[in-house]
């Protein structure tokens, strides 16, 4: 039966006035037009005129009726986003046409185009992605051209994210059972690319979705991800991929980042099936067989999972599918000028494979690529070969060190290599007793910890040069800076670096002078984002006698709540472990605990502060020192209480004032004579005065300001009597730190033109200078003073331990 083709083109809007401040919109029939603001309060979108004018944070337009839209913002494109949704029904007889996105003047807005498609069960609807195809990416990644596509399957148990995709790749078509959606997201200012996708009625499939890939000729590698990745694949469900393979090509499949669930019924499994061959069913952890006889289907089946326990894992994995033309040698040449100063190493990881690697016609198992060298590979799969890159960055004297940060970038390798780049390692060697300083090139860093896993496709491993592990990091966190008092190595790996089309700038590194601790982390807390911070080397303990400081900034009107989770304390042979909390700029400690003292459940700090930890020399087999600190932000309760009290007192004051005024008015006529009041000091005054007359003696007690030393002298004197501090001067001008100890403050900190109420990024002053090079173990419970401190500055004595201390 022939059916007429229906053009499913999105003729969504007709703009009479194309200015951003005012639009006239006519939605197509079956189309919903949603303009919403979820960022700025008070910025609204208005429809109608006169008394019928209505302004809200969002507006929903539908029906085929022109609507005038105006914005109450100077730049609404920075605040509002536009969601355009169209529903498409596929009958049992026909569902054919095109999906063609159209912009119609909305270039300045973030745009989301969504097509909801529905086919009558048990049929699926099918979307053909044309000659260019799509490429699946990790959900945390972005597409180079800014256009990201998404597929979802709608099930009775909830929506399932089938995958996120970019333009151009091996994914040629997709079928989704019964109903689902296909969407395109385009950022503001990004011109919409021309293109169309064909829609038709699909097969009767037995899985939630079926993705078809057309593999190219020659050597290629593709990344695929299980539905809902990195979260769990749906319970007791099935997903299918179908691979169209060129002649004389061999295919290998690897499961990466595999997380398996606890099963109540059935088992997780993978099934391979091709025409004319018996299907093979394997466990996910079994070695996956090579496919060398044409097209084949791969089906992933989940079990009925046990999710009753909190934290129970689900099913999650990524698939690496590699294609190779068998029997033919592949010639490859690498341009080392594009390697960012890195050396390239290629090594056979499976010595029993048929892979043959040659450099200058010589057969090798390990190759270090040299300028102008020609490489040859034959029958080499990605799992047969490991490709890595390394670079050493060092300076022997402080004057030799580069003042500006060095860019640590992951290079792009030619596709003729049999495997993608697996890791890049930089070895950083500062001068003797120097420091390695690392900052993220995009956003801040985050430690990968239980309860704070990294979902990014790039992983950053930081170690000391002697092999001691510091931590595993990724982007999108709260750590602004990492400083290491030692040589260090940084290794970047993960699936995100295997598919780079352009060089990826990951970190900035600089080699600097000595710091006062073994490690220093600068942390900037944000609202609604709890942060986990682990001691270096976690879960293994810190090095003996090592110290770490976190310099933590707290936003205004907020307070930080600290909890020490996963605290492991050793039995100390020498010295003690210590955990200290101290406000920046205040010598007194808010909190201090050793390994033989019980830690508090929670500590509250309402200002920028230091979190300092130091390790002892543990006994042999006496355990180790490791801590995970959980920090959450809450509104400052003291400030809220003070404001409430002030508001209540203000109400009481106004009420009393009104009552007094009423009473005075009623009695004003009765008080028509003056009465003098006797004062034993010899001064009389009359009722008409606003206050007591001031004597010469009184004038000496009027202060413009009161010095802190005068207010708190009794506390300092008491401290001296208790032996906490030595003798001091109560009022000595502090000349400020010298050049070598300048506080790390913003250049604009002293600018009178700084806007009032603007929160400036906090940078703490340097920590007390410890003995150079950390050769000498630090004495417990001593506050060290800077060597250049002026004689005029207050001198605090050694902090003395109470009885029962060291």
XYZ file of C-alpha atoms in Angstrom, residues 262-787:
526
model
C 23.287 -7.862 42.545
C 20.644 -10.006 40.855
C 17.457 -11.384 42.424
C 16.323 -13.271 39.325
C 18.056 -14.198 36.029
C 21.595 -13.013 35.231
C 23.188 -10.243 33.214
C 24.337 -11.510 29.820
C 25.461 -10.542 26.324
C 24.383 -12.391 23.189
C 26.121 -12.391 19.780
C 24.074 -13.433 16.764
C 24.808 -13.344 13.027
C 23.142 -14.821 9.974
C 23.840 -18.522 9.474
C 25.597 -18.942 12.858
C 24.470 -20.240 16.224
C 24.001 -17.490 18.781
C 26.519 -17.376 21.627
C 25.554 -16.165 25.119
C 28.328 -14.999 27.472
C 28.776 -13.376 30.835
C 29.812 -9.744 30.797
C 33.193 -10.478 32.408
C 34.021 -13.267 29.952
C 36.527 -12.580 27.136
C 34.462 -11.327 24.212
C 35.068 -13.227 20.934
C 36.158 -11.517 17.715
C 33.530 -11.271 14.971
C 34.955 -11.963 11.494
C 32.025 -13.170 9.401
C 30.046 -10.120 8.419
C 27.118 -8.340 10.084
C 26.121 -9.280 13.623
C 23.816 -8.233 16.473
C 24.861 -7.655 20.092
C 22.132 -7.848 22.738
C 22.626 -6.713 26.349
C 20.255 -8.233 28.928
C 19.882 -7.051 32.518
C 18.616 -9.135 35.432
C 16.005 -8.321 38.043
C 18.268 -6.263 40.286
C 18.433 -6.139 44.066
C 18.196 -2.413 44.795
C 16.836 -2.688 48.337
C 20.114 -1.770 49.997
C 21.257 1.828 49.857
C 24.133 2.210 47.427
C 23.515 -1.085 45.645
C 25.100 -0.837 42.187
C 23.136 -1.160 38.988
C 24.299 -2.269 35.541
C 26.533 0.232 33.758
C 29.163 -0.174 31.028
C 30.749 1.305 27.922
C 31.453 -0.710 24.782
C 34.534 -0.273 22.644
C 33.985 -1.666 19.148
C 37.061 -1.879 16.899
C 37.175 -2.694 13.194
C 40.237 -3.832 11.220
C 40.863 -4.741 7.589
C 42.651 -8.100 7.874
C 45.714 -9.169 5.904
C 46.809 -5.706 4.751
C 49.624 -3.634 6.321
C 48.769 -0.088 7.379
C 51.429 2.614 6.992
C 51.402 5.470 9.504
C 53.445 8.631 10.106
C 53.215 10.778 13.242
C 54.004 14.508 13.191
C 55.884 15.054 16.476
C 55.651 18.837 16.041
C 51.976 18.541 17.059
C 52.729 16.499 20.185
C 52.999 19.441 22.663
C 56.579 18.388 23.538
C 55.474 14.831 24.383
C 57.213 11.566 23.482
C 55.023 8.844 21.943
C 55.369 5.185 22.964
C 53.645 2.176 21.335
C 53.843 -1.250 22.963
C 52.262 -4.647 22.302
C 50.030 -5.452 25.264
C 49.201 -8.969 24.022
C 52.377 -10.748 22.964
C 50.409 -13.809 21.741
C 48.389 -11.810 19.201
C 48.999 -11.732 15.431
C 49.794 -8.030 15.577
C 53.011 -7.039 13.766
C 54.576 -3.618 14.423
C 57.497 -2.236 12.427
C 59.582 0.941 12.539
C 61.907 1.520 9.575
C 60.997 -2.044 8.437
C 62.323 -3.559 11.708
C 59.876 -5.760 13.677
C 59.411 -4.457 17.248
C 57.311 -5.132 20.347
C 58.041 -1.635 21.742
C 58.379 1.541 19.712
C 59.337 5.077 20.735
C 58.402 7.282 17.813
C 61.232 9.446 16.474
C 61.028 12.371 13.999
C 60.491 11.241 10.421
C 60.074 7.553 11.318
C 57.618 5.477 9.308
C 55.493 2.934 11.154
C 53.752 -0.162 9.783
C 51.007 -2.183 11.488
C 49.408 -5.424 10.350
C 46.484 -7.246 11.994
C 46.743 -5.043 15.096
C 43.557 -4.545 17.110
C 43.258 -1.791 19.735
C 43.361 -4.370 22.536
C 46.666 -5.689 21.111
C 48.450 -2.341 21.454
C 48.879 0.341 24.110
C 49.709 3.916 23.075
C 51.010 6.361 25.712
C 52.703 9.768 25.762
C 55.137 11.227 28.306
C 56.961 14.482 29.003
C 59.386 15.694 31.684
C 59.132 19.353 32.783
C 61.898 20.465 35.147
C 64.119 23.316 36.268
C 67.168 23.034 38.533
C 67.354 26.600 39.869
C 64.477 28.966 40.749
C 65.745 31.510 38.203
C 65.449 28.878 35.449
C 61.774 28.131 36.137
C 59.221 29.451 33.706
C 57.169 32.192 35.371
C 54.002 31.583 33.386
C 52.059 28.289 33.766
C 52.812 25.399 31.396
C 49.768 24.088 29.509
C 49.261 20.351 29.999
C 47.361 19.373 26.852
C 46.343 15.994 25.435
C 47.367 15.802 21.755
C 45.386 14.404 18.836
C 46.945 11.353 17.178
C 46.452 10.241 13.561
C 43.743 7.652 12.952
C 46.231 5.317 11.217
C 47.528 4.159 14.619
C 45.996 0.800 15.621
C 44.809 2.099 19.026
C 43.844 5.480 20.463
C 45.911 7.264 23.083
C 45.320 5.558 26.448
C 47.160 7.983 28.766
C 49.426 11.049 28.927
C 51.903 11.483 31.805
C 53.802 14.642 32.735
C 56.651 14.382 35.259
C 57.106 17.731 37.050
C 60.415 18.423 38.825
C 60.827 21.789 40.560
C 64.138 22.968 42.077
C 65.315 21.432 45.362
C 62.696 22.028 48.089
C 60.418 23.564 45.409
C 56.697 23.180 44.766
C 54.465 21.875 41.976
C 51.280 23.932 41.576
C 48.332 22.606 39.539
C 45.143 24.364 38.450
C 42.350 23.170 36.167
C 42.075 24.678 32.710
C 38.259 24.567 32.839
C 36.485 24.904 36.175
C 37.832 23.541 39.444
C 38.933 20.019 40.362
C 37.054 17.328 42.271
C 38.374 14.271 44.077
C 36.933 10.953 42.964
C 35.624 9.406 46.202
C 32.794 7.122 47.340
C 29.694 9.296 47.241
C 31.459 11.806 44.975
C 32.294 9.798 41.878
C 33.642 11.432 38.752
C 31.289 11.011 35.812
C 33.602 12.907 33.490
C 35.236 11.038 30.631
C 38.716 12.267 31.635
C 40.451 11.122 34.816
C 43.448 12.945 36.364
C 45.783 10.917 38.587
C 48.320 12.837 40.686
C 51.262 11.037 42.327
C 54.524 12.021 43.897
C 57.596 11.144 41.876
C 58.597 8.489 44.421
C 55.346 6.604 43.812
C 53.223 7.907 46.706
C 49.655 8.417 45.478
C 48.058 11.822 46.144
C 44.621 11.504 44.585
C 42.322 10.869 41.633
C 40.626 13.982 40.250
C 38.319 15.224 37.528
C 36.793 18.596 36.624
C 33.611 20.295 37.892
C 34.578 20.442 41.565
C 35.539 22.902 44.312
C 39.349 22.577 44.436
C 40.889 25.675 42.882
C 44.539 24.777 43.341
C 46.758 21.852 44.372
C 50.301 22.465 45.664
C 52.783 19.628 46.261
C 56.077 20.009 48.142
C 57.859 17.399 46.026
C 58.376 16.152 42.485
C 55.061 14.991 41.045
C 53.579 13.151 38.092
C 50.217 13.851 36.472
C 48.526 11.174 34.349
C 45.428 11.931 32.270
C 43.418 8.990 30.952
C 39.846 7.895 30.244
C 37.517 7.330 27.339
C 37.270 11.080 26.746
C 40.810 11.354 25.376
C 40.370 8.546 22.831
C 38.065 10.514 20.560
C 39.612 13.992 20.599
C 39.426 15.954 17.392
C 41.366 18.902 18.734
C 44.025 19.224 21.425
C 42.499 19.129 24.939
C 43.949 21.624 27.431
C 43.463 19.858 30.782
C 45.675 21.515 33.443
C 48.037 24.397 34.096
C 51.285 23.622 35.942
C 53.920 25.910 37.406
C 57.106 25.147 39.365
C 57.478 27.515 42.328
C 59.305 28.184 45.573
C 58.872 26.104 48.720
C 55.555 25.931 50.579
C 55.018 25.479 54.327
C 53.216 22.109 54.103
C 53.611 18.807 52.293
C 50.370 19.573 50.433
C 48.074 22.614 50.209
C 44.618 22.664 48.593
C 42.643 25.856 47.937
C 38.909 25.094 48.121
C 36.004 27.365 47.180
C 32.680 26.189 48.609
C 29.412 26.735 46.735
C 25.833 26.651 47.935
C 23.864 23.397 47.571
C 27.054 21.484 46.681
C 28.412 19.329 49.529
C 32.146 18.687 49.149
C 34.193 15.635 50.135
C 37.912 16.154 50.775
C 40.229 13.185 51.386
C 43.720 13.134 52.824
C 46.467 12.594 50.221
C 46.848 8.940 49.313
C 43.341 7.960 50.474
C 42.350 5.217 51.239
C 45.998 4.461 52.071
C 47.309 6.642 54.888
C 49.380 9.800 54.638
C 53.174 9.583 54.679
C 54.799 9.681 58.108
C 55.323 13.219 59.417
C 53.584 14.708 56.347
C 51.218 17.673 56.677
C 48.289 18.907 54.616
C 46.274 22.125 54.701
C 43.022 22.989 53.000
C 42.471 26.758 52.694
C 38.688 26.956 52.486
C 36.614 29.985 51.479
C 33.040 30.283 52.770
C 30.525 32.505 50.900
C 29.069 35.499 52.771
C 26.124 34.868 55.121
C 26.892 31.132 55.123
C 28.525 28.734 57.559
C 30.421 25.501 56.873
C 29.507 22.268 58.677
C 32.411 19.798 58.883
C 32.053 16.068 59.542
C 35.005 13.663 59.631
C 33.822 10.503 57.877
C 35.900 7.372 57.286
C 38.362 8.511 59.964
C 41.205 6.039 60.470
C 43.744 6.722 63.240
C 47.024 4.824 63.786
C 48.937 3.883 66.908
C 51.774 6.397 66.938
C 55.375 5.459 67.677
C 56.633 9.065 67.564
C 54.665 12.337 67.774
C 50.897 12.457 67.311
C 48.419 12.871 64.498
C 46.468 16.095 64.672
C 43.377 17.616 63.082
C 43.049 21.373 63.518
C 40.506 23.972 62.390
C 41.485 27.639 62.539
C 39.882 30.789 61.149
C 42.016 32.730 58.704
C 43.555 35.696 60.521
C 42.871 34.325 64.021
C 45.678 32.666 66.048
C 43.256 30.741 68.271
C 42.260 27.253 67.172
C 38.573 26.416 66.895
C 39.232 22.691 67.077
C 42.179 20.380 67.734
C 42.211 16.586 68.184
C 44.930 13.928 68.340
C 44.684 10.225 67.576
C 44.082 9.433 71.259
C 41.205 11.939 71.552
C 37.649 11.413 70.378
C 36.654 13.529 67.365
C 33.519 15.660 67.477
C 30.565 14.689 65.332
C 30.272 18.107 63.671
C 32.151 21.427 63.622
C 30.582 24.702 62.458
C 32.731 27.510 61.008
C 31.190 30.799 59.851
C 34.211 32.300 58.100
C 37.119 31.425 55.803
C 39.279 28.887 57.582
C 42.206 26.472 57.525
C 41.730 22.721 57.927
C 45.145 21.345 58.905
C 46.144 17.709 59.407
C 49.482 16.149 60.299
C 50.607 12.550 60.617
C 52.871 10.897 63.184
C 55.320 8.023 62.786
C 52.914 5.059 63.084
C 53.915 1.853 64.779
C 54.626 -1.147 62.583
C 51.242 -2.687 61.689
C 49.681 0.037 63.861
C 47.279 1.270 61.213
C 47.346 4.453 59.133
C 46.039 8.032 59.198
C 43.354 8.805 56.620
C 40.254 11.016 56.715
C 37.407 12.014 54.439
C 35.975 15.402 55.448
C 32.432 16.212 54.375
C 31.667 19.954 54.194
C 28.180 21.338 53.633
C 27.024 24.946 53.576
C 24.045 26.302 55.477
C 22.735 29.768 56.179
C 24.525 31.450 59.065
C 22.264 30.689 62.051
C 23.854 33.350 64.272
C 23.326 36.027 61.635
C 19.730 34.891 61.131
C 19.134 35.000 64.902
C 20.674 38.470 65.204
C 18.555 39.792 62.342
C 15.442 38.272 63.904
C 16.235 39.835 67.284
C 16.953 43.213 65.681
C 13.678 43.036 63.767
C 11.776 42.098 66.941
C 13.414 44.907 68.934
C 12.610 47.335 66.150
C 8.935 46.330 66.281
C 8.927 46.685 70.095
C 10.658 50.067 69.886
C 8.163 51.394 67.348
C 5.248 50.073 69.455
C 6.588 51.677 72.653
C 7.243 54.924 70.823
C 3.646 55.036 69.609
C 2.321 54.322 73.128
C 4.556 56.991 74.677
C 3.441 59.528 72.092
C -0.207 58.776 72.868
C 0.388 59.085 76.627
C 2.299 62.351 76.233
C -0.471 63.808 74.105
C -3.097 62.897 76.714
C -1.091 64.386 79.615
C 0.469 67.331 77.849
C -2.065 69.837 79.186
C -1.759 68.555 82.756
C 2.043 69.023 82.925
C 2.034 72.805 82.672
C 4.554 73.503 85.490
C 8.235 72.681 85.771
C 9.649 70.568 88.568
C 13.366 70.436 89.335
C 14.929 67.056 90.126
C 17.502 66.664 92.884
C 20.837 65.153 91.901
C 23.255 64.250 94.744
C 26.201 65.268 92.531
C 25.050 68.835 92.736
C 23.604 69.240 89.249
C 19.897 69.759 88.783
C 18.035 69.469 85.486
C 14.579 70.176 84.238
C 12.106 67.828 82.511
C 12.403 69.648 79.233
C 15.968 68.392 78.604
C 16.552 65.516 76.240
C 19.418 64.133 78.333
C 21.577 64.777 81.339
C 23.823 67.855 80.909
C 27.384 66.886 80.093
C 30.102 67.881 82.512
C 33.736 68.389 81.649
C 34.456 65.018 83.198
C 31.854 63.341 81.004
C 33.429 64.630 77.810
C 36.537 62.536 78.410
C 34.417 59.352 78.129
C 33.080 59.994 74.610
C 34.867 57.689 72.151
C 34.976 57.830 68.388
C 36.096 54.169 68.422
C 37.329 51.573 70.886
C 40.466 49.591 70.134
C 40.204 45.801 70.149
C 43.180 45.580 72.509
C 41.279 47.605 75.123
C 38.201 45.418 74.758
C 39.990 42.061 74.945
C 42.924 42.922 77.271
C 41.365 40.998 80.144
C 41.224 37.852 77.987
C 44.862 38.161 76.956
C 45.912 38.844 80.571
C 44.001 35.762 81.645
C 45.751 33.748 78.956
C 49.113 34.940 80.236
C 48.240 33.882 83.762
C 47.240 30.417 82.510
C 50.535 30.081 80.646
C 48.973 29.971 77.171
C 50.784 33.071 75.885
C 53.937 34.882 76.868
C 54.197 38.585 77.563
C 52.972 40.834 74.759
C 52.332 44.461 73.921
C 48.686 45.462 73.878
C 48.947 48.150 71.258
C 51.712 47.884 68.656
C 51.201 48.834 65.015
C 51.534 45.881 62.657
C 53.613 46.843 59.617
C 52.175 44.061 57.454
C 53.895 41.159 55.701
C 56.996 41.711 53.641
C 57.166 41.059 49.921
C 58.023 37.399 50.313
C 54.922 36.893 52.447
C 52.343 39.061 50.739
C 48.811 37.776 51.282
C 47.243 36.171 48.239
C 44.494 38.764 47.770
C 42.814 40.079 44.669
C 44.443 43.053 42.974
C 41.139 44.883 43.278
C 40.794 44.265 46.988
C 41.648 47.848 47.860
C 39.837 49.525 45.027
C 37.384 52.077 46.285
C 35.360 51.611 43.142
C 34.580 47.981 43.895
C 30.770 47.474 43.818
C 29.234 47.178 47.247
C 28.007 43.654 47.986
C 30.101 41.982 45.281
C 31.606 38.729 46.534
C 35.287 38.568 45.604
C 37.010 35.211 45.257
C 38.806 34.483 48.521
C 42.520 33.775 48.587
C 43.999 33.120 51.991
C 47.285 34.530 53.243
C 50.193 32.109 53.312
C 50.387 29.569 56.090
C 53.121 29.866 58.750
C 56.522 29.007 57.330
C 57.690 25.617 58.537
C 61.333 24.480 58.685
C 62.784 24.476 55.117
C 62.573 21.295 53.034
C 60.622 19.429 55.751
C 63.789 17.593 56.729
C 63.066 18.088 60.422
C 59.873 16.624 61.881
C 57.525 19.355 63.091
C 57.015 19.803 66.830
C 53.408 19.103 67.741
C 51.122 21.908 68.867
C 53.462 24.811 67.978
C 52.312 27.863 66.048
C 55.345 28.823 63.952
C 55.935 32.502 63.181
C 57.293 33.809 59.900
C 61.005 34.467 59.886
